Amino acid sequence: NAGVTQTPKFQVLKTGQSMTLQCAQDMNHEYMSWYRQDPGMGLRLIHYSVGAGITDQGEVPNGYNVSRSTTEDFPLRLLSAAPSQTSVYFCASSYAYEQYFGPGTRLTVT
Amino acid sequence: QQQVKQSPQSLIVQKGGISIINCAYENTAFDYFPWYQQFPGKGPALLIAIRPDVSEKKEGRFTISFNKSAKQFSLHIMDSQPGDSATYFCAANAGGTSYGKLTFGQGTILTVHP
């Protein structure tokens, strides 16, 4: 049981490049979420999903896209990276209240 | 908008002392209040959580105190140890279709000196 896995662990992008952050969970959780963590701001919700095929925006969705084609996977896409998207990104999943977090992806946009 | 406000930003205590971190929330629809612990380079991990129908919950050295009328809750770490040195986040959730939506406080960096 691997829990929540994220790849890659580190990534450096140039402004304007695109990429996809991968997230997978093997706990059969319906709820999955993406957060970004910035110093002094805690974790802020980007997008979340209540089940396969259903997604919604969180507090800071601009510049990010998501889709949920399976229960297990919830990728986060950056279409045109900007320096303001430099952050640590965490994926989480839950059956109900308790969310389980992945190890994070540290992204730097130059 | 910051719906959950956390203080202090940083906290230094001596080994064996009591660490206290406070949070205040605005949204009365919140009905689940967890505390997460995060070590450098790791994801947050659930430490302890409380529902608003109780005023206190204790698990080992960790206690949550909850004041519904004041819309405040706090984490108390008794007999603090150097291994408790980490960043602590309070959070809140409204449940139901909002299960995937945690609102976090800004975080507190706790340092416990030996």
Coordinates of N, CA and C in Angstrom, one line a residue:
Chain A
N1 N 0.8 -1.2 0.0 CA 0.0 0.0 0.0 C 0.9 1.2 0.0
A2 N 1.0 1.9 -1.2 CA 2.0 3.0 -1.3 C 1.3 4.3 -0.8
G3 N 0.0 4.4 -0.6 CA -0.6 5.7 -0.2 C -0.8 6.6 -1.4
V4 N -0.3 7.9 -1.2 CA -0.3 8.9 -2.2 C 1.1 9.1 -2.8
T5 N 1.2 8.9 -4.0 CA 2.5 9.1 -4.7 C 2.5 10.3 -5.6
Q6 N 3.6 11.0 -5.7 CA 3.7 12.1 -6.6 C 5.0 12.1 -7.4
T7 N 4.9 12.4 -8.6 CA 6.2 12.5 -9.5 C 6.0 13.8 -10.3
P8 N 7.2 14.4 -10.7 CA 8.5 14.2 -10.1 C 8.6 14.8 -8.7
K9 N 9.8 14.6 -8.1 CA 10.0 15.1 -6.8 C 10.5 16.6 -6.9
F10 N 11.3 16.8 -7.9 CA 11.8 18.2 -8.2 C 11.7 18.4 -9.7
Q11 N 11.5 19.7 -10.0 CA 11.4 20.1 -11.4 C 11.7 21.6 -11.6
V12 N 12.5 21.9 -12.6 CA 12.8 23.2 -13.0 C 12.3 23.5 -14.4
L13 N 11.5 24.5 -14.5 CA 10.9 24.9 -15.8 C 11.4 26.3 -16.2
K14 N 11.3 26.6 -17.5 CA 11.5 27.9 -17.9 C 10.1 28.5 -18.1
T15 N 10.0 29.9 -18.0 CA 8.8 30.6 -18.2 C 8.2 30.2 -19.6
G16 N 6.9 29.9 -19.6 CA 6.2 29.5 -20.8 C 6.1 28.0 -21.1
Q17 N 7.0 27.2 -20.4 CA 6.9 25.8 -20.6 C 5.7 25.2 -20.0
S18 N 5.3 24.0 -20.4 CA 4.2 23.3 -19.8 C 4.7 22.0 -19.2
M19 N 4.0 21.5 -18.2 CA 4.3 20.2 -17.7 C 3.1 19.7 -16.9
T20 N 3.2 18.4 -16.5 CA 2.1 17.8 -15.7 C 2.7 17.2 -14.5
L21 N 2.2 17.5 -13.4 CA 2.5 16.9 -12.1 C 1.6 15.7 -11.9
Q22 N 2.2 14.6 -11.6 CA 1.4 13.3 -11.5 C 1.1 13.1 -10.0
C23 N -0.1 12.5 -9.8 CA -0.5 12.1 -8.5 C -1.3 10.9 -8.6
A24 N -1.1 9.9 -7.7 CA -1.8 8.6 -7.7 C -2.0 8.2 -6.3
Q25 N -3.1 7.5 -6.1 CA -3.4 6.9 -4.8 C -4.0 5.5 -4.9
D26 N -3.6 4.7 -4.0 CA -4.1 3.3 -4.1 C -5.0 2.9 -2.9
M27 N -5.7 3.9 -2.4 CA -6.6 3.7 -1.2 C -8.1 3.7 -1.6
N28 N -8.3 3.8 -2.9 CA -9.7 3.9 -3.4 C -10.5 5.0 -2.8
H29 N -9.8 6.2 -2.6 CA -10.4 7.3 -2.1 C -11.2 8.1 -3.2
E30 N -12.4 8.6 -2.9 CA -13.1 9.4 -3.9 C -12.6 10.8 -4.0
Y31 N -12.1 11.4 -2.9 CA -11.8 12.8 -2.9 C -10.3 12.9 -3.1
M32 N -9.9 13.8 -4.0 CA -8.5 14.1 -4.3 C -8.4 15.6 -4.4
S33 N -7.2 16.2 -4.0 CA -7.0 17.6 -4.0 C -5.6 17.9 -4.4
W34 N -5.4 19.1 -4.9 CA -4.0 19.7 -5.1 C -3.9 21.0 -4.3
Y35 N -2.8 21.1 -3.6 CA -2.5 22.3 -2.8 C -1.1 22.8 -3.2
R36 N -0.9 24.1 -3.1 CA 0.4 24.7 -3.2 C 0.8 25.2 -1.8
Q37 N 2.1 25.1 -1.5 CA 2.6 25.6 -0.2 C 3.7 26.7 -0.5
D38 N 3.4 27.8 0.1 CA 4.3 29.0 -0.1 C 4.7 29.5 1.3
P39 N 5.9 30.0 1.5 CA 6.3 30.4 2.9 C 5.3 31.5 3.5
G40 N 4.9 31.3 4.7 CA 4.0 32.2 5.4 C 2.6 32.2 5.0
M41 N 2.2 31.3 4.0 CA 0.8 31.3 3.5 C 0.2 30.0 3.7
G42 N 0.8 29.0 4.4 CA 0.2 27.7 4.6 C 0.0 27.0 3.3
L43 N -0.9 26.1 3.2 CA -1.3 25.4 2.0 C -2.6 26.0 1.4
R44 N -2.6 26.2 0.2 CA -3.8 26.8 -0.5 C -4.3 25.8 -1.5
L45 N -5.6 25.6 -1.6 CA -6.2 24.7 -2.5 C -6.3 25.2 -3.9
I46 N -5.8 24.4 -4.8 CA -5.8 24.7 -6.2 C -7.0 24.2 -6.9
H47 N -7.2 22.9 -7.0 CA -8.3 22.2 -7.5 C -8.6 21.0 -6.7
Y48 N -9.8 20.5 -6.7 CA -10.1 19.3 -6.1 C -11.2 18.5 -6.9
S49 N -11.3 17.2 -6.5 CA -12.2 16.3 -7.2 C -13.0 15.4 -6.2
V50 N -14.3 15.3 -6.4 CA -15.1 14.5 -5.5 C -15.4 13.1 -6.1
G51 N -14.7 12.8 -7.2 CA -14.9 11.5 -7.9 C -14.4 11.5 -9.3
A52 N -14.3 10.4 -9.9 CA -13.9 10.3 -11.3 C -14.9 11.1 -12.2
G53 N -14.3 12.0 -13.0 CA -15.1 12.8 -13.9 C -15.6 14.1 -13.3
I54 N -15.3 14.4 -12.1 CA -15.9 15.5 -11.4 C -14.7 16.3 -10.7
T55 N -14.5 17.6 -11.2 CA -13.5 18.4 -10.6 C -14.1 19.8 -10.3
D56 N -13.4 20.6 -9.5 CA -13.9 21.9 -9.2 C -12.7 22.7 -8.8
Q57 N -12.9 24.1 -8.8 CA -11.8 25.0 -8.5 C -11.7 25.2 -7.0
G58 N -10.5 25.5 -6.6 CA -10.2 25.8 -5.2 C -10.0 27.3 -5.1
E59 N -9.1 27.7 -4.2 CA -8.8 29.1 -3.9 C -7.9 29.8 -4.9
V60 N -7.0 29.0 -5.5 CA -6.0 29.6 -6.4 C -5.9 28.8 -7.7
P61 N -6.9 28.7 -8.5 CA -6.9 27.8 -9.7 C -6.3 28.3 -11.0
N62 N -6.0 29.7 -11.0 CA -5.6 30.3 -12.3 C -4.2 29.7 -12.7
G63 N -4.1 29.3 -14.0 CA -2.9 28.8 -14.5 C -2.7 27.3 -14.4
Y64 N -3.7 26.6 -13.8 CA -3.7 25.2 -13.6 C -4.9 24.5 -14.1
N65 N -4.7 23.3 -14.7 CA -5.8 22.5 -15.2 C -5.7 21.1 -14.5
V66 N -6.9 20.5 -14.3 CA -6.9 19.2 -13.8 C -8.0 18.4 -14.6
S67 N -7.9 17.0 -14.5 CA -8.9 16.1 -14.9 C -8.8 14.9 -14.1
R68 N -9.9 14.1 -14.0 CA -9.9 12.9 -13.2 C -10.6 11.8 -14.0
S69 N -9.9 11.1 -14.7 CA -10.4 10.1 -15.6 C -10.6 8.7 -14.8
T70 N -9.8 8.5 -13.8 CA -9.9 7.3 -12.9 C -9.9 7.7 -11.5
T71 N -10.4 6.8 -10.6 CA -10.3 7.1 -9.2 C -8.9 7.3 -8.7
E72 N -8.0 6.5 -9.3 CA -6.6 6.5 -8.7 C -5.8 7.8 -9.1
D73 N -6.0 8.4 -10.2 CA -5.1 9.4 -10.7 C -5.7 10.8 -10.8
F74 N -4.9 11.8 -10.5 CA -5.4 13.2 -10.5 C -4.2 14.1 -10.9
P75 N -3.9 14.2 -12.2 CA -2.8 15.0 -12.6 C -3.1 16.5 -12.6
L76 N -2.1 17.3 -12.4 CA -2.2 18.8 -12.4 C -1.3 19.3 -13.5
R77 N -1.9 20.1 -14.4 CA -1.2 20.6 -15.6 C -1.0 22.1 -15.5
L78 N 0.3 22.4 -15.8 CA 0.6 23.8 -15.9 C 0.8 24.1 -17.4
L79 N -0.1 24.9 -18.0 CA -0.1 25.1 -19.5 C 1.0 26.0 -19.9
S80 N 1.3 27.1 -19.2 CA 2.3 28.0 -19.5 C 2.9 28.5 -18.2
A81 N 4.0 27.9 -17.8 CA 4.5 28.2 -16.4 C 5.0 29.6 -16.3
A82 N 4.8 30.2 -15.1 CA 5.2 31.5 -14.7 C 6.0 31.5 -13.4
P83 N 6.9 32.4 -13.2 CA 7.7 32.5 -12.0 C 6.8 32.4 -10.7
S84 N 5.6 33.0 -10.8 CA 4.7 33.0 -9.6 C 4.2 31.6 -9.3
Q85 N 4.4 30.6 -10.1 CA 4.0 29.2 -9.8 C 5.2 28.4 -9.2
T86 N 6.3 29.1 -8.9 CA 7.3 28.5 -8.1 C 6.8 28.2 -6.7
S87 N 6.8 26.9 -6.3 CA 6.2 26.5 -5.1 C 6.4 25.0 -4.8
V88 N 5.9 24.6 -3.7 CA 5.9 23.1 -3.5 C 4.4 22.7 -3.6
Y89 N 4.2 21.6 -4.4 CA 2.9 21.2 -4.7 C 2.6 19.9 -4.0
F90 N 1.5 19.8 -3.3 CA 1.1 18.6 -2.6 C -0.3 18.1 -3.1
C91 N -0.3 16.8 -3.3 CA -1.6 16.1 -3.7 C -2.1 15.4 -2.4
A92 N -3.4 15.3 -2.3 CA -4.0 14.6 -1.1 C -5.2 13.9 -1.5
S93 N -5.5 12.8 -0.8 CA -6.7 12.1 -1.0 C -7.4 11.8 0.3
S94 N -8.7 11.5 0.2 CA -9.5 11.2 1.4 C -10.7 10.4 1.1
Y95 N -11.1 9.6 2.1 CA -12.4 8.9 2.0 C -13.5 9.8 2.6
A96 N -13.2 10.6 3.6 CA -14.1 11.6 4.2 C -13.2 12.7 4.7
Y97 N -13.2 13.0 6.0 CA -12.5 14.2 6.5 C -11.0 14.1 6.4
E98 N -10.5 12.9 6.8 CA -9.0 12.8 7.0 C -8.3 12.7 5.6
Q99 N -7.5 13.7 5.3 CA -6.8 13.8 4.1 C -5.4 13.2 4.3
Y100 N -4.9 12.4 3.3 CA -3.6 11.9 3.3 C -2.8 12.6 2.2
F101 N -1.6 13.1 2.6 CA -0.8 13.9 1.6 C 0.3 13.1 1.0
G102 N 0.7 13.4 -0.2 CA 1.8 12.9 -0.8 C 3.1 13.6 -0.4
P103 N 4.3 13.2 -0.9 CA 5.5 13.8 -0.5 C 5.8 15.1 -1.1
G104 N 5.1 15.5 -2.1 CA 5.3 16.8 -2.7 C 6.2 16.9 -3.9
T105 N 6.0 17.9 -4.7 CA 6.8 18.2 -5.9 C 7.3 19.6 -5.7
R106 N 8.6 19.8 -5.7 CA 9.2 21.2 -5.6 C 9.4 21.7 -7.0
L107 N 8.7 22.7 -7.4 CA 8.8 23.3 -8.7 C 9.4 24.7 -8.7
T108 N 10.4 24.9 -9.6 CA 11.0 26.2 -9.7 C 10.8 26.6 -11.2
V109 N 10.3 27.8 -11.4 CA 10.1 28.4 -12.7 C 11.0 29.6 -12.8
T110 N 11.9 29.5 -13.8 CA 12.9 30.6 -14.0 C 12.5 31.5 -15.2
Chain B
Q1 N -8.7 35.4 0.6 CA -9.1 35.7 2.0 C -8.6 34.6 2.9
Q2 N -8.2 34.9 4.1 CA -7.7 34.0 5.0 C -8.8 33.6 6.0
Q3 N -9.4 32.5 5.8 CA -10.5 32.1 6.7 C -10.0 31.5 8.0
V4 N -8.8 31.0 8.0 CA -8.2 30.4 9.2 C -6.9 31.2 9.5
K5 N -6.9 31.8 10.7 CA -5.7 32.6 11.1 C -5.0 31.9 12.2
Q6 N -3.7 31.7 12.0 CA -2.9 30.9 13.0 C -1.8 31.8 13.6
S7 N -1.5 31.6 14.9 CA -0.4 32.3 15.5 C 0.2 31.4 16.6
P8 N 1.4 31.6 17.0 CA 2.4 32.5 16.4 C 3.0 31.9 15.1
Q9 N 3.8 32.7 14.3 CA 4.4 32.2 13.1 C 5.6 31.3 13.5
S10 N 6.2 31.6 14.6 CA 7.3 30.7 15.1 C 7.3 30.6 16.6
L11 N 7.8 29.6 17.1 CA 7.7 29.3 18.6 C 9.0 28.5 19.0
I12 N 9.6 29.0 20.0 CA 10.8 28.3 20.6 C 10.5 27.9 22.0
V13 N 10.6 26.6 22.3 CA 10.4 26.2 23.7 C 11.6 25.3 24.1
Q14 N 11.7 25.2 25.4 CA 12.7 24.3 26.0 C 12.1 22.9 26.1
K15 N 13.0 21.9 26.0 CA 12.6 20.5 26.2 C 11.8 20.4 27.5
G16 N 10.7 19.7 27.5 CA 9.9 19.5 28.7 C 8.8 20.6 28.9
G17 N 8.9 21.7 28.1 CA 8.0 22.8 28.2 C 6.7 22.5 27.5
I18 N 5.7 23.5 27.5 CA 4.4 23.3 26.9 C 4.5 24.3 25.6
S19 N 4.1 23.7 24.5 CA 4.0 24.5 23.3 C 2.5 24.7 23.0
I20 N 2.1 26.0 22.7 CA 0.7 26.3 22.5 C 0.6 27.1 21.2
I21 N -0.2 26.6 20.3 CA -0.5 27.3 19.0 C -1.9 27.5 18.8
N22 N -2.3 28.7 18.4 CA -3.7 29.1 18.4 C -4.2 29.4 16.9
C23 N -5.5 29.1 16.7 CA -6.1 29.3 15.4 C -7.5 29.9 15.7
A24 N -7.9 30.7 14.7 CA -9.2 31.3 14.7 C -9.8 31.2 13.3
Y25 N -11.1 30.9 13.3 CA -11.8 30.7 12.0 C -13.0 31.6 11.9
E26 N -13.4 31.8 10.6 CA -14.6 32.7 10.4 C -15.8 32.0 9.9
N27 N -15.6 30.9 9.1 CA -16.7 30.2 8.5 C -17.4 29.3 9.5
T28 N -18.7 29.6 9.8 CA -19.4 28.8 10.8 C -19.8 27.4 10.2
A29 N -19.7 27.2 8.9 CA -20.0 25.9 8.3 C -18.9 24.9 8.5
F30 N -17.7 25.3 9.0 CA -16.6 24.4 9.3 C -17.1 23.4 10.4
D31 N -16.9 22.1 10.3 CA -17.3 21.2 11.3 C -16.2 20.1 11.6
Y32 N -15.0 20.4 11.1 CA -13.9 19.4 11.4 C -12.6 20.3 11.4
F33 N -11.8 20.1 12.5 CA -10.7 20.9 12.7 C -9.5 20.1 13.0
P34 N -8.6 19.8 12.0 CA -7.4 19.0 12.2 C -6.2 19.8 12.4
W35 N -5.2 19.2 13.0 CA -3.9 19.8 13.1 C -2.9 18.8 12.3
Y36 N -2.1 19.4 11.4 CA -1.1 18.6 10.7 C 0.3 19.0 11.1
Q37 N 1.1 18.0 11.1 CA 2.6 18.2 11.4 C 3.4 17.9 10.2
Q38 N 4.3 18.8 9.9 CA 5.1 18.6 8.7 C 6.6 18.8 9.0
F39 N 7.4 17.7 8.6 CA 8.8 17.8 8.8 C 9.4 18.2 7.4
P40 N 10.6 18.8 7.5 CA 11.2 19.3 6.2 C 11.3 18.3 5.1
G41 N 10.9 18.7 3.9 CA 11.0 17.8 2.8 C 9.9 16.7 2.8
K42 N 8.9 16.8 3.7 CA 7.8 15.8 3.7 C 6.5 16.4 3.5
G43 N 5.5 15.6 3.3 CA 4.1 16.1 3.2 C 3.5 16.2 4.6
P44 N 2.5 17.1 4.8 CA 1.8 17.2 6.1 C 1.2 15.8 6.5
A45 N 1.2 15.5 7.8 CA 0.6 14.3 8.3 C -0.3 14.7 9.4
L46 N -1.5 14.1 9.4 CA -2.5 14.4 10.4 C -2.0 14.0 11.8
L47 N -2.1 14.9 12.7 CA -1.6 14.8 14.1 C -2.8 14.4 15.0
I48 N -3.8 15.3 15.0 CA -5.0 15.1 15.8 C -6.1 16.0 15.2
A49 N -7.4 15.7 15.5 CA -8.5 16.4 14.9 C -9.6 16.4 15.9
I50 N -10.5 17.4 15.7 CA -11.6 17.6 16.6 C -12.9 18.0 15.9
R51 N -14.0 17.5 16.3 CA -15.3 18.0 15.8 C -15.9 19.0 16.8
P52 N -16.8 19.9 16.4 CA -17.2 21.0 17.3 C -18.2 20.6 18.4
D53 N -18.5 19.3 18.5 CA -19.4 18.8 19.5 C -18.7 18.5 20.8
V54 N -17.4 18.7 20.8 CA -16.6 18.5 22.1 C -15.7 19.7 22.2
S55 N -15.3 20.0 23.5 CA -14.5 21.1 23.8 C -13.0 20.8 23.9
E56 N -12.7 19.5 24.0 CA -11.3 19.1 24.2 C -11.1 17.7 23.7
K57 N -9.9 17.4 23.1 CA -9.6 16.1 22.7 C -8.1 15.9 23.0
K58 N -7.8 14.8 23.6 CA -6.4 14.5 24.0 C -5.9 13.2 23.4
E59 N -4.7 13.2 22.8 CA -4.1 12.0 22.3 C -2.6 12.1 22.7
G60 N -2.3 11.3 23.8 CA -0.9 11.3 24.3 C -0.5 12.7 24.8
R61 N 0.6 13.3 24.3 CA 1.0 14.6 24.7 C 0.3 15.7 24.0
F62 N -0.5 15.4 23.0 CA -1.2 16.4 22.2 C -2.6 16.6 22.6
T63 N -3.0 17.9 22.8 CA -4.4 18.2 23.1 C -4.9 19.3 22.3
I64 N -6.2 19.2 21.8 CA -6.8 20.3 21.1 C -7.9 20.8 22.1
S65 N -7.9 22.1 22.2 CA -9.0 22.8 22.9 C -9.8 23.6 21.9
F66 N -11.1 23.5 22.1 CA -12.0 24.1 21.0 C -13.0 25.0 21.7
N67 N -13.2 26.2 21.3 CA -14.1 27.2 21.8 C -15.0 27.6 20.6
K68 N -16.2 27.0 20.6 CA -17.1 27.2 19.4 C -17.6 28.6 19.4
S69 N -18.0 29.2 20.6 CA -18.6 30.5 20.6 C -17.5 31.6 20.2
A70 N -16.3 31.4 20.5 CA -15.2 32.3 20.1 C -14.7 32.0 18.7
K71 N -15.0 30.8 18.2 CA -14.5 30.4 16.9 C -13.0 30.3 16.9
Q72 N -12.5 29.6 18.0 CA -11.1 29.5 18.2 C -10.8 28.1 18.6
F73 N -9.6 27.6 18.2 CA -9.1 26.3 18.7 C -7.6 26.3 18.8
S74 N -7.0 25.5 19.6 CA -5.6 25.6 19.9 C -5.0 24.2 20.1
L75 N -3.8 24.1 19.8 CA -3.0 22.8 20.0 C -2.1 23.0 21.2
H76 N -2.1 22.1 22.1 CA -1.2 22.1 23.2 C -0.3 20.9 23.1
I77 N 1.0 21.1 23.2 CA 2.0 20.0 23.2 C 2.6 20.0 24.6
M78 N 2.3 19.0 25.4 CA 2.9 18.9 26.7 C 4.2 18.2 26.6
D79 N 5.1 18.5 27.6 CA 6.4 17.8 27.7 C 7.1 17.8 26.3
S80 N 7.2 19.0 25.7 CA 7.7 19.1 24.3 C 9.1 18.5 24.2
Q81 N 9.3 17.8 23.1 CA 10.6 17.1 22.8 C 11.3 17.6 21.6
P82 N 12.6 17.5 21.5 CA 13.3 18.0 20.3 C 12.7 17.3 19.0
G83 N 12.2 16.1 19.1 CA 11.6 15.4 18.0 C 10.3 16.0 17.5
D84 N 9.7 16.9 18.3 CA 8.5 17.6 18.0 C 8.8 18.8 17.1
S85 N 10.1 19.2 16.9 CA 10.4 20.3 16.1 C 10.0 20.1 14.7
A86 N 9.1 20.9 14.2 CA 8.4 20.7 12.9 C 7.6 22.0 12.6
T87 N 6.9 22.0 11.5 CA 5.9 23.0 11.2 C 4.5 22.4 11.4
Y88 N 3.7 23.2 12.2 CA 2.4 22.8 12.5 C 1.3 23.6 11.8
F89 N 0.3 23.0 11.2 CA -0.7 23.7 10.5 C -2.1 23.3 11.2
C90 N -2.9 24.4 11.5 CA -4.3 24.1 11.8 C -5.0 24.2 10.4
A91 N -6.2 23.6 10.4 CA -7.0 23.6 9.2 C -8.5 23.4 9.6
A92 N -9.3 23.6 8.6 CA -10.8 23.4 8.8 C -11.4 22.9 7.6
N93 N -12.5 22.2 7.8 CA -13.2 21.6 6.7 C -14.7 21.6 7.0
A94 N -15.5 21.8 5.9 CA -17.0 21.9 6.1 C -17.7 20.6 5.9
G95 N -17.0 19.5 5.5 CA -17.6 18.2 5.4 C -18.5 18.0 4.1
G96 N -19.1 16.9 4.0 CA -20.0 16.6 2.9 C -19.3 16.7 1.6
T97 N -19.8 17.4 0.6 CA -19.2 17.6 -0.7 C -17.9 18.4 -0.6
S98 N -17.6 18.9 0.6 CA -16.4 19.7 0.8 C -15.3 18.9 1.4
Y99 N -15.4 17.5 1.5 CA -14.4 16.7 2.1 C -13.0 17.0 1.5
G100 N -12.9 17.3 0.2 CA -11.6 17.5 -0.4 C -11.1 18.9 -0.2
K101 N -11.7 19.7 0.6 CA -11.4 21.2 0.6 C -11.0 21.6 2.0
L102 N -9.7 21.4 2.3 CA -9.2 21.9 3.6 C -8.8 23.4 3.5
T103 N -9.1 24.2 4.5 CA -8.6 25.5 4.6 C -7.6 25.6 5.7
F104 N -6.3 26.0 5.3 CA -5.2 25.9 6.3 C -4.9 27.3 6.9
G105 N -4.4 27.2 8.1 CA -3.7 28.4 8.7 C -2.3 28.6 8.1
Q106 N -1.7 29.6 8.5 CA -0.4 30.0 7.8 C 0.8 29.1 8.3
G107 N 0.6 28.4 9.4 CA 1.7 27.5 9.8 C 2.5 28.1 11.0
T108 N 3.0 27.3 11.9 CA 3.9 27.7 13.0 C 5.1 26.8 13.0
I109 N 6.2 27.4 12.9 CA 7.5 26.7 13.0 C 7.9 26.5 14.5
L110 N 7.8 25.3 14.9 CA 8.1 25.0 16.3 C 9.6 24.4 16.4
T111 N 10.3 25.1 17.3 CA 11.7 24.6 17.6 C 11.7 24.2 19.1
V112 N 12.1 23.0 19.4 CA 12.3 22.6 20.8 C 13.7 22.4 21.1
H113 N 14.3 23.2 22.0 CA 15.7 23.1 22.3 C 15.9 22.0 23.4
P114 N 17.0 21.2 23.2 CA 17.3 20.2 24.2 C 17.8 20.7 25.5

